[in-house]
XYZ file of C-alpha atoms in Angstrom:
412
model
C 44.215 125.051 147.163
C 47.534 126.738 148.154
C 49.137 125.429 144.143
C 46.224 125.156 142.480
C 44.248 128.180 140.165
C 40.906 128.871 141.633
C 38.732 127.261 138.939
C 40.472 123.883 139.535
C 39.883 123.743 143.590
C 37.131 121.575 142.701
C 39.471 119.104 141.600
C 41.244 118.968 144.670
C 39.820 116.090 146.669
C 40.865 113.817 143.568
C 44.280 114.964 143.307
C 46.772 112.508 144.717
C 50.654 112.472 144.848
C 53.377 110.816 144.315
C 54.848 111.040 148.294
C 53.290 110.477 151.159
C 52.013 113.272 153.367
C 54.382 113.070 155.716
C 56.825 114.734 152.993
C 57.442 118.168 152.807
C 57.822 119.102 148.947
C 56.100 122.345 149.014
C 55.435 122.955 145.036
C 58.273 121.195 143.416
C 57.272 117.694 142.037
C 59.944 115.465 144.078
C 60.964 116.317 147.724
C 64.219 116.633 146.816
C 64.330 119.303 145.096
C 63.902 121.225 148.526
C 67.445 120.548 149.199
C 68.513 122.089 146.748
C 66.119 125.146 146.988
C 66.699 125.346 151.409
C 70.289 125.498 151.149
C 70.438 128.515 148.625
C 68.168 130.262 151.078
C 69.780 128.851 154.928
C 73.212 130.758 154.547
C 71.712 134.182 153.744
C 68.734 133.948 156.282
C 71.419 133.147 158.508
C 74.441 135.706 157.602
C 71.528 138.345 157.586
C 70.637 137.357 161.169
C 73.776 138.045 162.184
C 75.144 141.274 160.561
C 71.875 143.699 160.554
C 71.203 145.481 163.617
C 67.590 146.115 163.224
C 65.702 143.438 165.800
C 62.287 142.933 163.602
C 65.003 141.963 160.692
C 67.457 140.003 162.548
C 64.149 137.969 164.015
C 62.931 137.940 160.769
C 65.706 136.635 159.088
C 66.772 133.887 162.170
C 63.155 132.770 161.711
C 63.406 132.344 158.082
C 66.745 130.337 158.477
C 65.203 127.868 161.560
C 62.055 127.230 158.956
C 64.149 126.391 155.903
C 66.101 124.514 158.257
C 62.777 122.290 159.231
C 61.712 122.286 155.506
C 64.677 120.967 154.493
C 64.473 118.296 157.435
C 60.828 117.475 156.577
C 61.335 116.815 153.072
C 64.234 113.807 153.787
C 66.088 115.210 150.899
C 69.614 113.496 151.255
C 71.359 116.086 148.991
C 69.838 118.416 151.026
C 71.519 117.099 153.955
C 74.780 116.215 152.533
C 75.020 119.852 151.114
C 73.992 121.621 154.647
C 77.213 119.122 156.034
C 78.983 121.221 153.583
C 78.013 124.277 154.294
C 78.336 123.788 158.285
C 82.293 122.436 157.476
C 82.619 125.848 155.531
C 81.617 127.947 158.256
C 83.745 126.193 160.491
C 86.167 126.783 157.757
C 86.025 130.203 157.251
C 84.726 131.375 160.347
C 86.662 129.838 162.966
C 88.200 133.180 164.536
C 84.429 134.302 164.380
C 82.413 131.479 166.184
C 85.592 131.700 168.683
C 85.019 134.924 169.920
C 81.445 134.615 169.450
C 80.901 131.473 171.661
C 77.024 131.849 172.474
C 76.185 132.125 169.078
C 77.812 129.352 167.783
C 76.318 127.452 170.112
C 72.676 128.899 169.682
C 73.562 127.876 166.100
C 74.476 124.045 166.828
C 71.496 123.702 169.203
C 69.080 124.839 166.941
C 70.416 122.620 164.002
C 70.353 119.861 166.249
C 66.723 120.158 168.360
C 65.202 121.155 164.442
C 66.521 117.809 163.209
C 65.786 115.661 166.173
C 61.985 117.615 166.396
C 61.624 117.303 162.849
C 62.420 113.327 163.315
C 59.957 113.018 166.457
C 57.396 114.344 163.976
C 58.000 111.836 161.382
C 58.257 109.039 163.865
C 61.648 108.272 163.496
C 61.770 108.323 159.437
C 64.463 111.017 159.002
C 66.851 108.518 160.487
C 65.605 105.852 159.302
C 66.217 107.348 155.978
C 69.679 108.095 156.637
C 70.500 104.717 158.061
C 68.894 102.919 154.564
C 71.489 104.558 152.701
C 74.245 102.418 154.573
C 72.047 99.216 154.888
C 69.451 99.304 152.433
C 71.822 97.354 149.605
C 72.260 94.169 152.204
C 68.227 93.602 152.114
C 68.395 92.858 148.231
C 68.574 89.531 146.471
C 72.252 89.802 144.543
C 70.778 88.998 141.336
C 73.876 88.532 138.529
C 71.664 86.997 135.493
C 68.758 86.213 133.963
C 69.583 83.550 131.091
C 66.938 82.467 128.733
C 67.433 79.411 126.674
C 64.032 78.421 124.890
C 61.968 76.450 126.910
C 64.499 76.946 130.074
C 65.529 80.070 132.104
C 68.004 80.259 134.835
C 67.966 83.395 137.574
C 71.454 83.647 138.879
C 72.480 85.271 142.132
C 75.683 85.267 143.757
C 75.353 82.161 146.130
C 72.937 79.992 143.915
C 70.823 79.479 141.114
C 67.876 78.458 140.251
C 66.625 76.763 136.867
C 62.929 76.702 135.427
C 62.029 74.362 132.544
C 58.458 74.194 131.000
C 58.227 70.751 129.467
C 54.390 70.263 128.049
C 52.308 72.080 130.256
C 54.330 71.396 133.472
C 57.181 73.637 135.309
C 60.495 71.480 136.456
C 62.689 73.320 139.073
C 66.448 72.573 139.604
C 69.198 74.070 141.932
C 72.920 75.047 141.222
C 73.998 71.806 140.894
C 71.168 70.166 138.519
C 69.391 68.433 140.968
C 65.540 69.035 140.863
C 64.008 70.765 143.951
C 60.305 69.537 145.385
C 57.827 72.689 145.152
C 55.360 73.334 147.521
C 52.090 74.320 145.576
C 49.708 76.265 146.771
C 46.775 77.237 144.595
C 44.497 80.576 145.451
C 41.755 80.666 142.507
C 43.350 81.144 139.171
C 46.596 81.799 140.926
C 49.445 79.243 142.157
C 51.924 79.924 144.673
C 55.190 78.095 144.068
C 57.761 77.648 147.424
C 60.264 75.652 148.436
C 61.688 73.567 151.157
C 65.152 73.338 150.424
C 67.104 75.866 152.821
C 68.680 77.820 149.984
C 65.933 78.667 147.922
C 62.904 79.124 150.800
C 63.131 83.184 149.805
C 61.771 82.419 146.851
C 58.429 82.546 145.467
C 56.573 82.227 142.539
C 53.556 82.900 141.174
C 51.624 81.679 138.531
C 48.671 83.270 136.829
C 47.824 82.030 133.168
C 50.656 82.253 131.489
C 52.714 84.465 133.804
C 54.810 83.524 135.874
C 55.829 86.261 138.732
C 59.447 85.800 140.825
C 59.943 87.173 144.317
C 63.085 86.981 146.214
C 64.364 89.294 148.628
C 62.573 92.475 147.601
C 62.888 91.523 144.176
C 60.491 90.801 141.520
C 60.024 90.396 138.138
C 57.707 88.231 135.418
C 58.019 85.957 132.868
C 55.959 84.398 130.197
C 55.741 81.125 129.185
C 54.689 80.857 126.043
C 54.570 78.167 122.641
C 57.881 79.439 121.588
C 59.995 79.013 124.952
C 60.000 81.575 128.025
C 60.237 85.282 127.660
C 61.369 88.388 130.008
C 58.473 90.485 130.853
C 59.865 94.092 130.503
C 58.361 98.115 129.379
C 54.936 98.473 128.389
C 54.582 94.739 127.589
C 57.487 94.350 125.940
C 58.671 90.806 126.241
C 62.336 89.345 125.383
C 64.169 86.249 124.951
C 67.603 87.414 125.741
C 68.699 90.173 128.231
C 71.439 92.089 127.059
C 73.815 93.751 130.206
C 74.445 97.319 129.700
C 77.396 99.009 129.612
C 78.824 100.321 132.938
C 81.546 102.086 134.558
C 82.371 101.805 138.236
C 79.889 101.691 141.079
C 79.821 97.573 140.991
C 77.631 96.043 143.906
C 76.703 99.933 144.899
C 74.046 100.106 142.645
C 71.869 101.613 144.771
C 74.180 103.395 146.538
C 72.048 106.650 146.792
C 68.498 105.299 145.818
C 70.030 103.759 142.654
C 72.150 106.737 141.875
C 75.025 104.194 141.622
C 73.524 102.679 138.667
C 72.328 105.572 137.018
C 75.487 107.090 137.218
C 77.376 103.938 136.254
C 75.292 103.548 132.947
C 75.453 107.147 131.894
C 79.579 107.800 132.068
C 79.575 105.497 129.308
C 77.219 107.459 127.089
C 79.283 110.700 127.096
C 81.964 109.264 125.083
C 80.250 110.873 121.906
C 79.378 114.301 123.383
C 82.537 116.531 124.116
C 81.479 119.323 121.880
C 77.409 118.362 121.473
C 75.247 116.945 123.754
C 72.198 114.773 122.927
C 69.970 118.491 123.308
C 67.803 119.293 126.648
C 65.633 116.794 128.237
C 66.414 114.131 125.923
C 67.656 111.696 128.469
C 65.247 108.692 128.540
C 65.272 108.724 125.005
C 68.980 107.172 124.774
C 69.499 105.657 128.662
C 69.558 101.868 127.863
C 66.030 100.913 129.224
C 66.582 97.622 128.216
C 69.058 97.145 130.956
C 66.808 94.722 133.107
C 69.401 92.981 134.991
C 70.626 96.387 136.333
C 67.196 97.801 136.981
C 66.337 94.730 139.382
C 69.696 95.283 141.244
C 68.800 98.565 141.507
C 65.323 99.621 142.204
C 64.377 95.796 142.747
C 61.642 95.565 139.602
C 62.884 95.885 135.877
C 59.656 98.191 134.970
C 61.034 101.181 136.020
C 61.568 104.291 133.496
C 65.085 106.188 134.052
C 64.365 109.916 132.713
C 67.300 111.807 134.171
C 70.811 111.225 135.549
C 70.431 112.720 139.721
C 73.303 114.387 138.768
C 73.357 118.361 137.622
C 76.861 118.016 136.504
C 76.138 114.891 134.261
C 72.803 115.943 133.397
C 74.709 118.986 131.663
C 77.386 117.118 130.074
C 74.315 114.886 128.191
C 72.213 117.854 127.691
C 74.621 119.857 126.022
C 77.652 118.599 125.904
C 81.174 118.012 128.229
C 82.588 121.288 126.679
C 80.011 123.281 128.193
C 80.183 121.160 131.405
C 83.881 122.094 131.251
C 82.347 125.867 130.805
C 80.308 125.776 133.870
C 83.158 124.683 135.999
C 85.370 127.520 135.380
C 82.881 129.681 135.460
C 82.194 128.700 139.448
C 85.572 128.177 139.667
C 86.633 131.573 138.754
C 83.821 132.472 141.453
C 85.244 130.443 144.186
C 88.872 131.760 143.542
C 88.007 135.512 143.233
C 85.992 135.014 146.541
C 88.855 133.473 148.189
C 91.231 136.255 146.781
C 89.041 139.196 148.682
C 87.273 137.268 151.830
C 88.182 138.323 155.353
C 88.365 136.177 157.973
C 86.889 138.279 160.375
C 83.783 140.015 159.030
C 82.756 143.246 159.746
C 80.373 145.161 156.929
C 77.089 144.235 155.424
C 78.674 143.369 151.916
C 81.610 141.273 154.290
C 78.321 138.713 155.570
C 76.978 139.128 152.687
C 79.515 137.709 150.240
C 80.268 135.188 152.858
C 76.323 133.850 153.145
C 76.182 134.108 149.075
C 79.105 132.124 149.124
C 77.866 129.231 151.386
C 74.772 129.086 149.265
C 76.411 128.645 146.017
C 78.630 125.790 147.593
C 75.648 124.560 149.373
C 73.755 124.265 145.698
C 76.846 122.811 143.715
C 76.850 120.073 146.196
C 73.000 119.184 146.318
C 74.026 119.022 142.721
C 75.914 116.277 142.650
C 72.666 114.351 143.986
C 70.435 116.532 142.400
C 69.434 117.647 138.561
C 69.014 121.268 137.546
C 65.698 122.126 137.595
C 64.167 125.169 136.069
C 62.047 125.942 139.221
C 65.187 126.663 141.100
C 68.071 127.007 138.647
C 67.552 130.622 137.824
C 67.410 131.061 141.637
C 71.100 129.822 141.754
C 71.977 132.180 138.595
C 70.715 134.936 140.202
C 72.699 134.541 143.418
C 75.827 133.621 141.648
C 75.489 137.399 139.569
C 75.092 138.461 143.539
C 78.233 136.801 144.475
C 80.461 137.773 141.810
C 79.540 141.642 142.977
C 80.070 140.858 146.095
C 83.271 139.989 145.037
C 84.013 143.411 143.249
C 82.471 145.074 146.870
C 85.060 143.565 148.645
C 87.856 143.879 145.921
C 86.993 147.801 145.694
C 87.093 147.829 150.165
C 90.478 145.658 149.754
C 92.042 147.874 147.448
C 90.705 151.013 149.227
C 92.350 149.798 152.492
C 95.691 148.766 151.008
C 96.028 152.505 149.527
C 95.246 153.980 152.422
C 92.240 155.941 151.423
């Protein structure tokens, strides 16, 4: 009721989404996108906290900072977290003479990061960890699938320590290991369907399935289907699609960390090559699904662990602009934040004492906060022109504390 226009709250009790309700994704349509939105807002709650000496603002602001905080905990956003490292190290950074003189509320500061994460994780029964511990164990729990080769009537699946070779001959399915020697299946049948195991030691984390003319593979949290058909064996892949031979996309780096980052790794790998054709024009906005190799089945299982899955943008702000629109105005971008980050640099004071001093400093934290999250994270138009906005801030900020500098060394 909170998102939705009054004359739809009818429609509310049929409404499902995507993530489970123990996500926080407030109106954005993945909960990752809250990273990206929290840590814009965390610095300046924060910096505002601490410079203005009206109580019912400073309150107001610390409160603000704590609940963006827990937002950005609830909604397991790992750019989120990643870029509020960042902006903690920064701090640290830049404020070291402060938070040294200023013991208590660096501490404050610490304790409340740490009893919002920890409370946060209580909440969610452990899944905030949990979720930070997959990224550094969840590519061991995968079936190391190398190849899927089709030869008419015959198709072998390939992983890294065996293989395992299906041959329809009349009506009946013949199974052999790495070295040509056939392997005894256990049948069992359910109804229409058969379930298809074996005893040997190396292959009993497989499983098959068949159904009519489908026949479904499992192994390791993977899983993918194949028909066998008149005309030899086919790969089961998009909308239906089905295919003979499986051609390997192109990829650069990120080998056997495919899913380094909930697949990241792969997308990333498979888009570096595509930019070799865009320095000065992109492929235009939003046209990113349209010319990532879908096709790519082999990668897909590695990655997400099933080939039907549609890849629609890169998780990546930085390569999602050098597609869109080209690596020149990627290359734009850069030295336009760059220019940012050196001017700030130029004119920030260690030890800050106005409004505008805080000011520049939380404006700065956000911005590196957001170019982080966007290295995990696409630009989005529900918070980009948030980032805009606050990067216009910064750069007067800048000028503030360039006119105070220049003031002071004149003597005026």
């Amino acid at each position: 009721r909170l998102i939705l226009p009054k004359e739809f709250h009818q429609l509310t009790d049929g409404l499902t989404f995507r993530f489970d309700d123990n996500f926080v994704s407030a109106t954005f349509s993945n909960s990752n996108y809250i990273g990206s939105y929290a840590v814009l807002f965390i610095p300046i709650a924060l910096m505002l906290a601490v410079c203005t000496k009206k109580i019912g603002l400073k309150i107001g602001s610390a409160c603000l900072g704590l609940l963006m905080v827990v937002t950005l905990f609830g909604s397991r956003s790992r750019a989120g977290l990643v870029a509020l490292i960042a902006i903690v190290v920064m701090v640290v950074i830049l404020l070291l003479r402060v938070l040294t003189k200023r013991k208590l509320l660096a501490v404050l500061v610490i304790c409340g990061t740490i009893l919002a994460f920890f409370g946060v994780n209580a909440v969610l029964s452990g899944l905030l960890v949990n979720r930070i511990v997959a990224e550094f164990t969840e590519g061991t729990n995968f079936y190391d699938l190398q190849d899927i080769d089709i030869d008419g009537n015959s198709v072998k699946i390939a992983g890294a320590s065996e293989s395992l070779r299906i041959e329809e001959d009349n009506g009946y399915l013949y199974f052999y290991d790495t070295d040509g020697s056939k392997l005894e299946p256990i049948m069992q049948q359910n109804g229409e369907k058969t379930t298809i195991k074996f005893a040997a030691e190396s292959y009993k984390g497989y499983t098959l399935e068949l159904q009519g003319d489908v026949l479904s593979v499992y192994q390791n949290n993977i899983t993918f289907r194949l028909r066998i058909k008149e005309d030899g064996i086919k790969f089961m892949g998009l909308n239906g699609q089905e295919f003979d031979h499986i051609d390997k996309a192109e990829a650069w780096g990120f080998k056997g960390r495919e899913r380094l980052g909930s697949a990241r790794g792969y997308i990333w790998s498979r888009t570096l090559p595509l930019l070799r054709d865009k320095l000065i024009v992109g492929s235009g906005p939003d046209t990113f699904a349209m010319e990532f190799p879908q096709n790519d089945y082999i990668g897909k299982i590695r990655a997400y662990g099933m080939p039907h899955m549609l890849v629609d943008k890169p998780h990546n702000m930085y390569l999602q602009m050098a597609f869109n629109t080209g690596i020149l105005s990627l290359i734009a971008f850069l030295v336009l934040v760059g220019y940012y980050v050196v001017q700030f640099l130029l004119y920030f004071k260690n030890t800050p004492v106005t409004f505008t001093d805080f000011m520049g400093i939380g404006i700065f934290l956000s911005i590196v906060g957001y170019l982080v999250a966007g290295i995990f994270n696409d630009s989005v138009v529900a918070i980009a022109p948030i980032f805009w906005v606050f990067l216009g801030l910064g750069f007067a900020m800048n000028m503030l504390n360039k006119s105070q500098h220049s003031s002071k060394r004149s003597g005026k």
